[in-house]
């Protein structure tokens, strides 16, 4: 179950914690951490989809009717073999990971009582490639989504973005040059690796 932190009882509990000396930041951080864990361990997903529902259903998602007690979420089944995974660096993001270990859906949930909201979006091939570069992870291709051709296309676009940054704002602020140069090299290596596939 995902706790609805917008209820009067949840707000009163947060107020009580503040009256007992807990800092607001600590209370909110704990609320968000609990919310992430509740979401990852539930059978619910956000009702607000940033992509067409049919696109999720084509992948094998099944959606129920939004929960009348908490319409922010709806019962949902994820594709066979896919799993839910909490982000390691923030309590507001979780992912649905496919059978090859790739993040395919990004789920945002801010559980804080003062600004509770949730939505999700399908991860694009560009986002996947960019995340692999950022995290220095190996790219895993398939024949339907992150095909070698699609990965090469996005990696070439990444090289072009790096070139634009190096010629533009990084030229005026040399502190960014080593990082962007390293990213460019990673994108270029991906182009080389998957052009040969």
Short mmCIF file of C-alpha atoms in Angstrom, two decimals, residues 39-116:
data_model
loop_
_atom_site.label_atom_id
_atom_site.label_comp_id
_atom_site.label_asym_id
_atom_site.label_seq_id
_atom_site.Cartn_x
_atom_site.Cartn_y
_atom_site.Cartn_z
CA UNK A 39 5.79 2.38 -4.60
CA UNK A 40 8.54 -0.07 -5.55
CA UNK A 41 6.97 -2.79 -3.39
CA UNK A 42 3.38 -2.17 -4.50
CA UNK A 43 1.17 -3.18 -7.41
CA UNK A 44 0.49 0.51 -8.19
CA UNK A 45 1.77 2.94 -10.80
CA UNK A 46 1.00 6.63 -11.34
CA UNK A 47 -2.26 7.43 -13.08
CA UNK A 48 -0.57 10.31 -14.90
CA UNK A 49 1.20 8.84 -17.95
CA UNK A 50 3.36 11.15 -20.05
CA UNK A 51 2.99 8.81 -23.03
CA UNK A 52 -0.01 7.16 -24.66
CA UNK A 53 -1.45 4.36 -22.57
CA UNK A 54 -1.47 2.16 -25.68
CA UNK A 55 2.33 2.41 -25.87
CA UNK A 56 2.59 0.90 -22.38
CA UNK A 57 -0.01 -1.75 -23.17
CA UNK A 58 1.93 -2.77 -26.30
CA UNK A 59 4.88 -3.54 -24.00
CA UNK A 60 2.67 -5.69 -21.76
CA UNK A 61 1.49 -3.27 -19.07
CA UNK A 62 -2.04 -3.74 -17.75
CA UNK A 63 -3.80 -0.90 -15.93
CA UNK A 64 -6.78 -1.02 -13.61
CA UNK A 65 -9.07 1.77 -12.50
CA UNK A 66 -7.50 4.60 -10.47
CA UNK A 67 -7.79 4.02 -6.74
CA UNK A 68 -10.82 6.03 -5.51
CA UNK A 69 -9.08 6.58 -2.16
CA UNK A 70 -5.90 7.78 -3.84
CA UNK A 71 -6.47 8.66 -7.52
CA UNK A 72 -2.79 9.53 -7.92
CA UNK A 73 -2.19 5.79 -8.41
CA UNK A 74 -3.81 2.92 -10.25
CA UNK A 75 -3.38 -0.86 -9.89
CA UNK A 76 -1.03 -2.03 -12.64
CA UNK A 77 0.76 -5.14 -13.83
CA UNK A 78 4.16 -4.75 -15.43
CA UNK A 79 5.42 -6.97 -18.29
CA UNK A 80 6.50 -10.51 -17.45
CA UNK A 81 10.06 -10.64 -16.18
CA UNK A 82 10.34 -6.87 -15.69
CA UNK A 83 11.05 -5.54 -12.20
CA UNK A 84 10.69 -2.38 -10.15
CA UNK A 85 13.86 -0.70 -8.95
CA UNK A 86 14.43 2.29 -6.67
CA UNK A 87 16.88 4.92 -7.87
CA UNK A 88 20.09 4.86 -5.87
CA UNK A 89 20.69 8.62 -5.85
CA UNK A 90 17.24 10.05 -5.10
CA UNK A 91 14.02 9.07 -3.33
CA UNK A 92 11.81 10.67 -5.95
CA UNK A 93 12.62 8.36 -8.87
CA UNK A 94 12.11 4.66 -9.47
CA UNK A 95 12.40 2.58 -12.61
CA UNK A 96 10.83 -0.38 -14.29
CA UNK A 97 13.65 -2.51 -15.64
CA UNK A 98 13.31 -4.99 -18.50
CA UNK A 99 14.63 -8.56 -18.62
CA UNK A 100 17.97 -7.29 -19.96
CA UNK A 101 18.46 -5.00 -16.95
CA UNK A 102 17.68 -1.77 -18.84
CA UNK A 103 15.58 1.03 -17.38
CA UNK A 104 12.53 1.20 -19.65
CA UNK A 105 10.11 3.33 -17.59
CA UNK A 106 11.01 6.21 -15.30
CA UNK A 107 8.57 6.75 -12.42
CA UNK A 108 8.52 10.03 -10.51
CA UNK A 109 6.86 10.15 -7.10
CA UNK A 110 7.21 13.02 -4.68
CA UNK A 111 5.60 11.76 -1.48
CA UNK A 112 6.04 14.98 0.49
CA UNK A 113 2.70 16.07 1.97
CA UNK A 114 3.01 19.66 0.75
CA UNK A 115 3.55 18.79 -2.94
CA UNK A 116 2.51 15.19 -3.49
#
